Structure formats: C-alpha cells, structure tokens
N, CA, C and O atoms as a DFTB+ gen file, in Angstrom:
444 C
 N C O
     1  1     110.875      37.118      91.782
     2  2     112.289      36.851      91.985
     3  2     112.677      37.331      93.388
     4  3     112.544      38.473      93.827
     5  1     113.053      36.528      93.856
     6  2     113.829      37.182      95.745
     7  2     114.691      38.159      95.674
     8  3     115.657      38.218      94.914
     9  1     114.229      39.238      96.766
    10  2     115.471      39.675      96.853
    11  2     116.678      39.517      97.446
    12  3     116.840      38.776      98.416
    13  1     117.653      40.240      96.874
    14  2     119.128      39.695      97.803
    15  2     119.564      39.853      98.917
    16  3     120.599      39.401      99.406
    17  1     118.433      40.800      99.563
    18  2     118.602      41.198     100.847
    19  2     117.988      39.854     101.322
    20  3     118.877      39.182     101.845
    21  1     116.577      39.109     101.331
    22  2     116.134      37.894     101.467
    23  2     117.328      36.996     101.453
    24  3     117.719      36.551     102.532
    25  1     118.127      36.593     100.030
    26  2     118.804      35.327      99.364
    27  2     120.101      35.542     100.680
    28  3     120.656      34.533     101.114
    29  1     120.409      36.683     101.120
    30  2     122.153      37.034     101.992
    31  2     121.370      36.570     103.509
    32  3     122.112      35.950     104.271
    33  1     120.384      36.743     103.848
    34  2     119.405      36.492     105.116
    35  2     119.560      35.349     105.041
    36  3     120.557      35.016     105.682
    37  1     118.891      34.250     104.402
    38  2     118.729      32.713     104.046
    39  2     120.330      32.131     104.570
    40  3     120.626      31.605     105.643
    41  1     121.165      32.431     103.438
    42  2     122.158      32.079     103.227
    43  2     123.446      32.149     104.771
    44  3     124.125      31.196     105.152
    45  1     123.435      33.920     105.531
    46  2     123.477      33.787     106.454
    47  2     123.389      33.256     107.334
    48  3     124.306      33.002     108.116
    49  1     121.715      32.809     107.474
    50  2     121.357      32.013     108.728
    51  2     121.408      30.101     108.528
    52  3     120.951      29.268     109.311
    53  1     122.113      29.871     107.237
    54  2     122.303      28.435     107.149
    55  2     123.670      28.224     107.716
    56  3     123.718      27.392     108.623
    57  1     125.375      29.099     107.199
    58  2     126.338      29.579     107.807
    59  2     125.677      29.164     109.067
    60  3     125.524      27.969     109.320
    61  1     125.189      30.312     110.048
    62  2     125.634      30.460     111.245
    63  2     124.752      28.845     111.754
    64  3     125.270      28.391     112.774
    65  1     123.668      28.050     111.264
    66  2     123.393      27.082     111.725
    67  2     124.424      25.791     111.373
    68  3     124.843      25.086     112.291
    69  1     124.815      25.529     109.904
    70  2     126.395      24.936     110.312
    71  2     126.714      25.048     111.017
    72  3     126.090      24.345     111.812
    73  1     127.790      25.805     111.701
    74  2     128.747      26.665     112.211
    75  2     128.222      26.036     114.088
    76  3     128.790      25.531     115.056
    77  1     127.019      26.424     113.759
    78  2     126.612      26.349     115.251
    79  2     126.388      24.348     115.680
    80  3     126.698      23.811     116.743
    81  1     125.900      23.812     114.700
    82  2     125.355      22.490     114.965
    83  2     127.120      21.861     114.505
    84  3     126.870      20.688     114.228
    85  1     128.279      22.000     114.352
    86  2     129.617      21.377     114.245
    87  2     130.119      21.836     116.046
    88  3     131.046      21.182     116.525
    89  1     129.614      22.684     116.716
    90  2     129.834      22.609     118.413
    91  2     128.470      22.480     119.063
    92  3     128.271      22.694     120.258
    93  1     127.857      22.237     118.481
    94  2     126.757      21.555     119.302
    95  2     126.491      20.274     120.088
    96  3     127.445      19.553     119.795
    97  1     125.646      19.562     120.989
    98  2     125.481      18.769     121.287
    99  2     124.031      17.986     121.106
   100  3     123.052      18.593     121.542
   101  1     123.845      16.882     120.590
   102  2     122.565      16.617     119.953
   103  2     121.282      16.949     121.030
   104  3     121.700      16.600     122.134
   105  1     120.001      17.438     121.158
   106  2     118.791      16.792     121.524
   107  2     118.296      15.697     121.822
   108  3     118.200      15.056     120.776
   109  1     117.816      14.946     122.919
   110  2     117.122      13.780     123.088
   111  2     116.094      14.189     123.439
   112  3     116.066      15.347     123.857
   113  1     114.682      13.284     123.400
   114  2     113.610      13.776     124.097
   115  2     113.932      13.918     125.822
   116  3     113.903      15.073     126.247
   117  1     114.094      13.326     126.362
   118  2     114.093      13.760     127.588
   119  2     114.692      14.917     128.118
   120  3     114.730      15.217     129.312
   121  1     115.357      15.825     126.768
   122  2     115.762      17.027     126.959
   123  2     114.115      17.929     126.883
   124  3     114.066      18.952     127.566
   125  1     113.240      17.668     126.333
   126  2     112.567      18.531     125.916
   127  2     110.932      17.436     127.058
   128  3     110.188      18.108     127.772
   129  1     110.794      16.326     126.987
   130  2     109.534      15.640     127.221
   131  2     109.395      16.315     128.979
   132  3     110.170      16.106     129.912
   133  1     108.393      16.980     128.968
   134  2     107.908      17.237     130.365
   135  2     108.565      18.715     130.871
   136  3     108.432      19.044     132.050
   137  1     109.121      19.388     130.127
   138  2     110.121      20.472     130.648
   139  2     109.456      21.926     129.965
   140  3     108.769      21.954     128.944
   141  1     109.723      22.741     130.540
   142  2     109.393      24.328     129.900
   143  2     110.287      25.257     128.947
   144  3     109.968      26.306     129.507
   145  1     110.671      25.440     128.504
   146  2     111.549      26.251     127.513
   147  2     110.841      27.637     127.282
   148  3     109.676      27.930     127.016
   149  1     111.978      28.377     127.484
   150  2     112.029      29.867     127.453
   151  2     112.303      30.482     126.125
   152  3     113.493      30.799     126.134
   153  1     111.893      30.719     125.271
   154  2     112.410      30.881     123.872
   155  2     112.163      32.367     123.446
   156  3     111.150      33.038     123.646
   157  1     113.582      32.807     122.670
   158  2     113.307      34.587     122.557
   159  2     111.618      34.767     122.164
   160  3     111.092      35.765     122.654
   161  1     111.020      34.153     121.584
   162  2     109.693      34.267     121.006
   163  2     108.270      33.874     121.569
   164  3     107.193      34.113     121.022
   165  1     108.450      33.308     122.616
   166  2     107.691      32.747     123.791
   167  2     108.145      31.692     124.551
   168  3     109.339      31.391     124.518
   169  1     107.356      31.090     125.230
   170  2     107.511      30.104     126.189
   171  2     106.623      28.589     125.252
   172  3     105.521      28.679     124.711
   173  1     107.736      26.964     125.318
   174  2     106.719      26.180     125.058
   175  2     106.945      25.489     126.439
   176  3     107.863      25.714     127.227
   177  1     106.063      24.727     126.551
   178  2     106.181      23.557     127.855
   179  2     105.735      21.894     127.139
   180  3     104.564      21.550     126.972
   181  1     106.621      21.255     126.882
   182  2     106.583      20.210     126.096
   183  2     106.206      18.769     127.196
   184  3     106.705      18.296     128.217
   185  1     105.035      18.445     126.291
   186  2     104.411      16.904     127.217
   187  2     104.693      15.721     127.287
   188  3     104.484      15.111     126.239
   189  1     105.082      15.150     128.096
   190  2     105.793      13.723     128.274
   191  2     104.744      12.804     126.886
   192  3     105.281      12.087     126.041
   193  1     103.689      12.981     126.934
   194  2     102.690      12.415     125.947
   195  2     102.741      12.578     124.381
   196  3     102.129      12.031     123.463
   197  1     103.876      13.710     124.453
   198  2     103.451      14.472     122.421
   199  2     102.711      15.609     122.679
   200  3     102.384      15.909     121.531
   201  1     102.296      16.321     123.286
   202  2     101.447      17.477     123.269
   203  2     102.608      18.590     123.813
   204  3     103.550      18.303     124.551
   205  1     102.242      20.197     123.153
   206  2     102.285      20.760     123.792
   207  2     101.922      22.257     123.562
   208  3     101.630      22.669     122.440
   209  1     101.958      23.276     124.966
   210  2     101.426      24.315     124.648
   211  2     102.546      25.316     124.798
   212  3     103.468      25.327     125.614
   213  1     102.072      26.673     123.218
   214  2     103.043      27.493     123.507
   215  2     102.399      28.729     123.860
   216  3     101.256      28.778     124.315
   217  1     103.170      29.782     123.639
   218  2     102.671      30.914     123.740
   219  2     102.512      31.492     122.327
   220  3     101.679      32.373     122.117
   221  1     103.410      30.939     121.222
   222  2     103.782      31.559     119.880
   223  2     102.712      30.453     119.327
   224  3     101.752      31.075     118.872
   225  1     102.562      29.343     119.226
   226  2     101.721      27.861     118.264
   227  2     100.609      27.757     118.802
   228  3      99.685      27.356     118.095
   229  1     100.336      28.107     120.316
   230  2      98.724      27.287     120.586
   231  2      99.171      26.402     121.234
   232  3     100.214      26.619     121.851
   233  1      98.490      25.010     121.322
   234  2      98.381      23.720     121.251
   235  2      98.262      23.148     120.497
   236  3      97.661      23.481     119.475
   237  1      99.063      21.482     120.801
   238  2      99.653      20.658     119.528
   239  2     100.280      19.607     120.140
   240  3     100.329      19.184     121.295
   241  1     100.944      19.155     118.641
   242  2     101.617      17.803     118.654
   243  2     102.865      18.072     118.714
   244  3     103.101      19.088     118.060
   245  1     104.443      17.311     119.546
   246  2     105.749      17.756     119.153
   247  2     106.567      16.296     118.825
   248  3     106.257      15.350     119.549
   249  1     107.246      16.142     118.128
   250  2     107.892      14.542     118.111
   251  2     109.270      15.167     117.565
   252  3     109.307      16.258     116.996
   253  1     110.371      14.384     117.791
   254  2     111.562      14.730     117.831
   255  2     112.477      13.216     117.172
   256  3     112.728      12.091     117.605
   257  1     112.720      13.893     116.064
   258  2     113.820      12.128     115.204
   259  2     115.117      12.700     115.116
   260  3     115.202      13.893     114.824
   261  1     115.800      12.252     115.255
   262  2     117.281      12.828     115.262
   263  2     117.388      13.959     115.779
   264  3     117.146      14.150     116.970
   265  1     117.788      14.934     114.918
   266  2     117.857      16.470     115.354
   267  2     117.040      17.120     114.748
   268  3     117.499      18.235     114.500
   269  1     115.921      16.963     114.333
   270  2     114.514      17.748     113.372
   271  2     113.601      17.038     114.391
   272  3     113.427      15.882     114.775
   273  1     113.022      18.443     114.692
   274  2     112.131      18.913     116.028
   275  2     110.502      19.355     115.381
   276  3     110.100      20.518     115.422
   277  1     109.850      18.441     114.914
   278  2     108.512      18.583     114.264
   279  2     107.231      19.330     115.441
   280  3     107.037      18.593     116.408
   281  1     106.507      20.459     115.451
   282  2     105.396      20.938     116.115
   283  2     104.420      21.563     114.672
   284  3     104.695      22.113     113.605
   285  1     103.220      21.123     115.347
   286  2     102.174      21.391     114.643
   287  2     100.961      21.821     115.723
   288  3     100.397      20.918     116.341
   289  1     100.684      22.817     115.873
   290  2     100.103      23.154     116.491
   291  2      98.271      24.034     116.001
   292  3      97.956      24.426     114.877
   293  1      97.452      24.097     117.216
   294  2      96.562      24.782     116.334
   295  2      96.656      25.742     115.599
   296  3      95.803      25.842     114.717
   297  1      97.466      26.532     115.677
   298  2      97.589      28.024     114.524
   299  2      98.526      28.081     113.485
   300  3      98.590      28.845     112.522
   301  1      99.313      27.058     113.867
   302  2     101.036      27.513     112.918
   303  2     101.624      26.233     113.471
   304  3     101.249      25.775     114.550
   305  1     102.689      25.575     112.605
   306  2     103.839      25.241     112.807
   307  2     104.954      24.923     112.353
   308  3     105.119      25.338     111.206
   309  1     106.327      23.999     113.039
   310  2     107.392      24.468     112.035
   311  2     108.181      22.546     112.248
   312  3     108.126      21.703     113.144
   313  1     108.634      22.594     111.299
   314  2     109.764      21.553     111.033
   315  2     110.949      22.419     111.106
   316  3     111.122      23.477     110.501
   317  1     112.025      21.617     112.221
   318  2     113.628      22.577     112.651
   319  2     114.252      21.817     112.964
   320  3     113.899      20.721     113.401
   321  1     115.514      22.279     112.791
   322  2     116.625      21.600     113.190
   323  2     116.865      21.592     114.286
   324  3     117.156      22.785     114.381
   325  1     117.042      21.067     115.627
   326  2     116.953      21.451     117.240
   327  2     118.494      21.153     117.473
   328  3     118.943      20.298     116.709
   329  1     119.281      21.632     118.275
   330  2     120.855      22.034     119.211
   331  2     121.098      22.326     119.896
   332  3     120.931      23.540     120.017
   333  1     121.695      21.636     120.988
   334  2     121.799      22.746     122.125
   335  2     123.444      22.979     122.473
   336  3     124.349      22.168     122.274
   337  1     123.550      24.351     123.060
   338  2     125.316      24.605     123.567
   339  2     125.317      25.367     124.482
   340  3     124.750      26.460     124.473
   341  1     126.095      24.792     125.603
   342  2     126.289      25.942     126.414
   343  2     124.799      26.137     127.462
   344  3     124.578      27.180     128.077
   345  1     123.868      24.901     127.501
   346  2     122.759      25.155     128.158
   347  2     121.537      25.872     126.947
   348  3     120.373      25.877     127.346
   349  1     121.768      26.371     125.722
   350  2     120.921      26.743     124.997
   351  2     120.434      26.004     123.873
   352  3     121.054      25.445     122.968
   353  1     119.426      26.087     124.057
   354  2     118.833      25.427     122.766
   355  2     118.631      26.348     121.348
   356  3     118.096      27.444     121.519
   357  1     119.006      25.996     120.016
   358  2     118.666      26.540     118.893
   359  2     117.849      25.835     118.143
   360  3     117.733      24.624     118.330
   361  1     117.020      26.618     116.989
   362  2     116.117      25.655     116.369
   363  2     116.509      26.838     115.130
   364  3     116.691      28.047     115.276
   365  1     116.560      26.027     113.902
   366  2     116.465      27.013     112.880
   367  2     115.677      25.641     111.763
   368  3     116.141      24.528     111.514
   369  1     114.568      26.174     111.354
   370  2     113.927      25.590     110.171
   371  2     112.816      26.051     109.260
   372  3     113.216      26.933     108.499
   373  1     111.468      25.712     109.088
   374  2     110.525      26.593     108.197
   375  2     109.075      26.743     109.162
   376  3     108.788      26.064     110.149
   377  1     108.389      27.698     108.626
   378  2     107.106      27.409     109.343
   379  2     106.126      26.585     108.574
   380  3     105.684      27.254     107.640
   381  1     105.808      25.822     108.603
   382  2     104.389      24.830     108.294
   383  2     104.125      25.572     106.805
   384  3     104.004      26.785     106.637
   385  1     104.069      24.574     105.812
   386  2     103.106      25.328     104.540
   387  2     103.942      26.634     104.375
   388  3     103.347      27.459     103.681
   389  1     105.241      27.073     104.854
   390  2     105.750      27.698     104.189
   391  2     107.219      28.308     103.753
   392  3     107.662      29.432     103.985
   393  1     107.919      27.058     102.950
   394  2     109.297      27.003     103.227
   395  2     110.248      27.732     103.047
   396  3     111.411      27.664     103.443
   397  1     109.535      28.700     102.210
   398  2     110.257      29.926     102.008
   399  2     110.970      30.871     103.076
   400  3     112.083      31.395     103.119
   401  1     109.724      30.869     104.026
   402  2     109.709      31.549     105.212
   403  2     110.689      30.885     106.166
   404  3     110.182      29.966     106.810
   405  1     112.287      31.192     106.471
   406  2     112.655      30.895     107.479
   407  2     112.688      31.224     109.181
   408  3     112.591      32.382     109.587
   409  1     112.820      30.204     109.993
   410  2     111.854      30.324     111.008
   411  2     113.316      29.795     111.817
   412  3     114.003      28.836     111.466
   413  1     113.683      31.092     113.492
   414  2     114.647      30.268     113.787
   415  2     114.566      30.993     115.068
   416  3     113.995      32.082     115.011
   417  1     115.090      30.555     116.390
   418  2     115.108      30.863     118.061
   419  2     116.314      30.268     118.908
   420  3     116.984      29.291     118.573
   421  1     116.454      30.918     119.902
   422  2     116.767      30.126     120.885
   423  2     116.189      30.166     122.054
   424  3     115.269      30.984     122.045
   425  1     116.360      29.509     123.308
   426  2     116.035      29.400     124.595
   427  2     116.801      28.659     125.539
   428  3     117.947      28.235     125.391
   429  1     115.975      28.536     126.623
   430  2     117.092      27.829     127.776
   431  2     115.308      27.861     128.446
   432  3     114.328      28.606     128.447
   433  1     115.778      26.395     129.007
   434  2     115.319      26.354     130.455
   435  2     114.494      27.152     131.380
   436  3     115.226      27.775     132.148
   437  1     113.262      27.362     131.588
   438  2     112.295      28.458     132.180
   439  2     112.684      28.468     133.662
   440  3     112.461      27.416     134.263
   441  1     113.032      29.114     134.103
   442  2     113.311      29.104     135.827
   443  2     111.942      29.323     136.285
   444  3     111.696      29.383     137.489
C-alpha cells in the first residue's frame, strides 16, 4: 500500500504540472532538434536525426507528438509531458518500465 507521504508527492506534482502547462507555451521540435539543454539533472543535446546524448540516459532515441516528449535511451528512459515558460523548459512524466516512479526537471538552453 503507498504511502501518503508518496500519494501527497504524486498528487502535488500533478497540481503544480496543471497549474504550470495552463501558462505554458507548447514545444515544437525545432525547439529541441539540434540544440543542448541544461537540465537540473544533466545536460541532453538533442539530434536533428532522433538521437540523442545525455548525461542522465546515455544514448538514444527522442521523438516528440504533441506535448509528450518520448526518450529511450541505453540505460533508462522516460515518457513526459514537455512545456516551456519564461525561456524554461519542464518535463514531468514516468521513467521507462516504471510508472509508479515519477520523473520530473527543468532546464533552459546550455550557454
């Protein structure tokens, strides 16, 4: 059975992703195809081709349909919701094989 410290975490971080994706502005690939992203959790650099490498996944595949931002990479990966505001990007979704586990960042732009 979960605990409620878990179930108020979950629940929390769906709130603040509402909340956040009603002032958001959508994702296109050409936001992400060929560019570097700085993310509290590492750095990815996403490939005009579908590939890319992170510092947190390895290397991999990334494809982007609406606003669910799919990477699969050699070690790990996650299906997310992608947003950006204010110049930042958010992603909140699961890691690969495990949906329990919520999985969520932001970043901006690698100078």
């Amino acid at each position: 059975m979960p605990s409620a410290l878990k179930i108020g975490a979950v629940l929390s971080a769906a709130a603040l992703v509402y909340s956040a994706a009603a002032l958001a502005e959508p994702v296109t690939k050409a936001d992400l195809a060929g560019k570097k992203i700085c993310w509290n959790d590492g750095i990815t650099t996403f490939g005009k081709d579908g590939s890319f490498h992170s510092t947190r996944f390895s290397d991999g595949t990334w494809s982007l349909t609406g606003d669910q931002l799919v990477m699969r990479g050699t070690h790990a990966g996650f299906t997310a919701t992608i947003t950006k505001r204010n110049k930042t990007f958010h992603v909140f979704g699961h890691v690969a094989g495990n949906d329990a586990e919520p999985y969520g960042t932001r970043g901006k732009y690698c100078k």
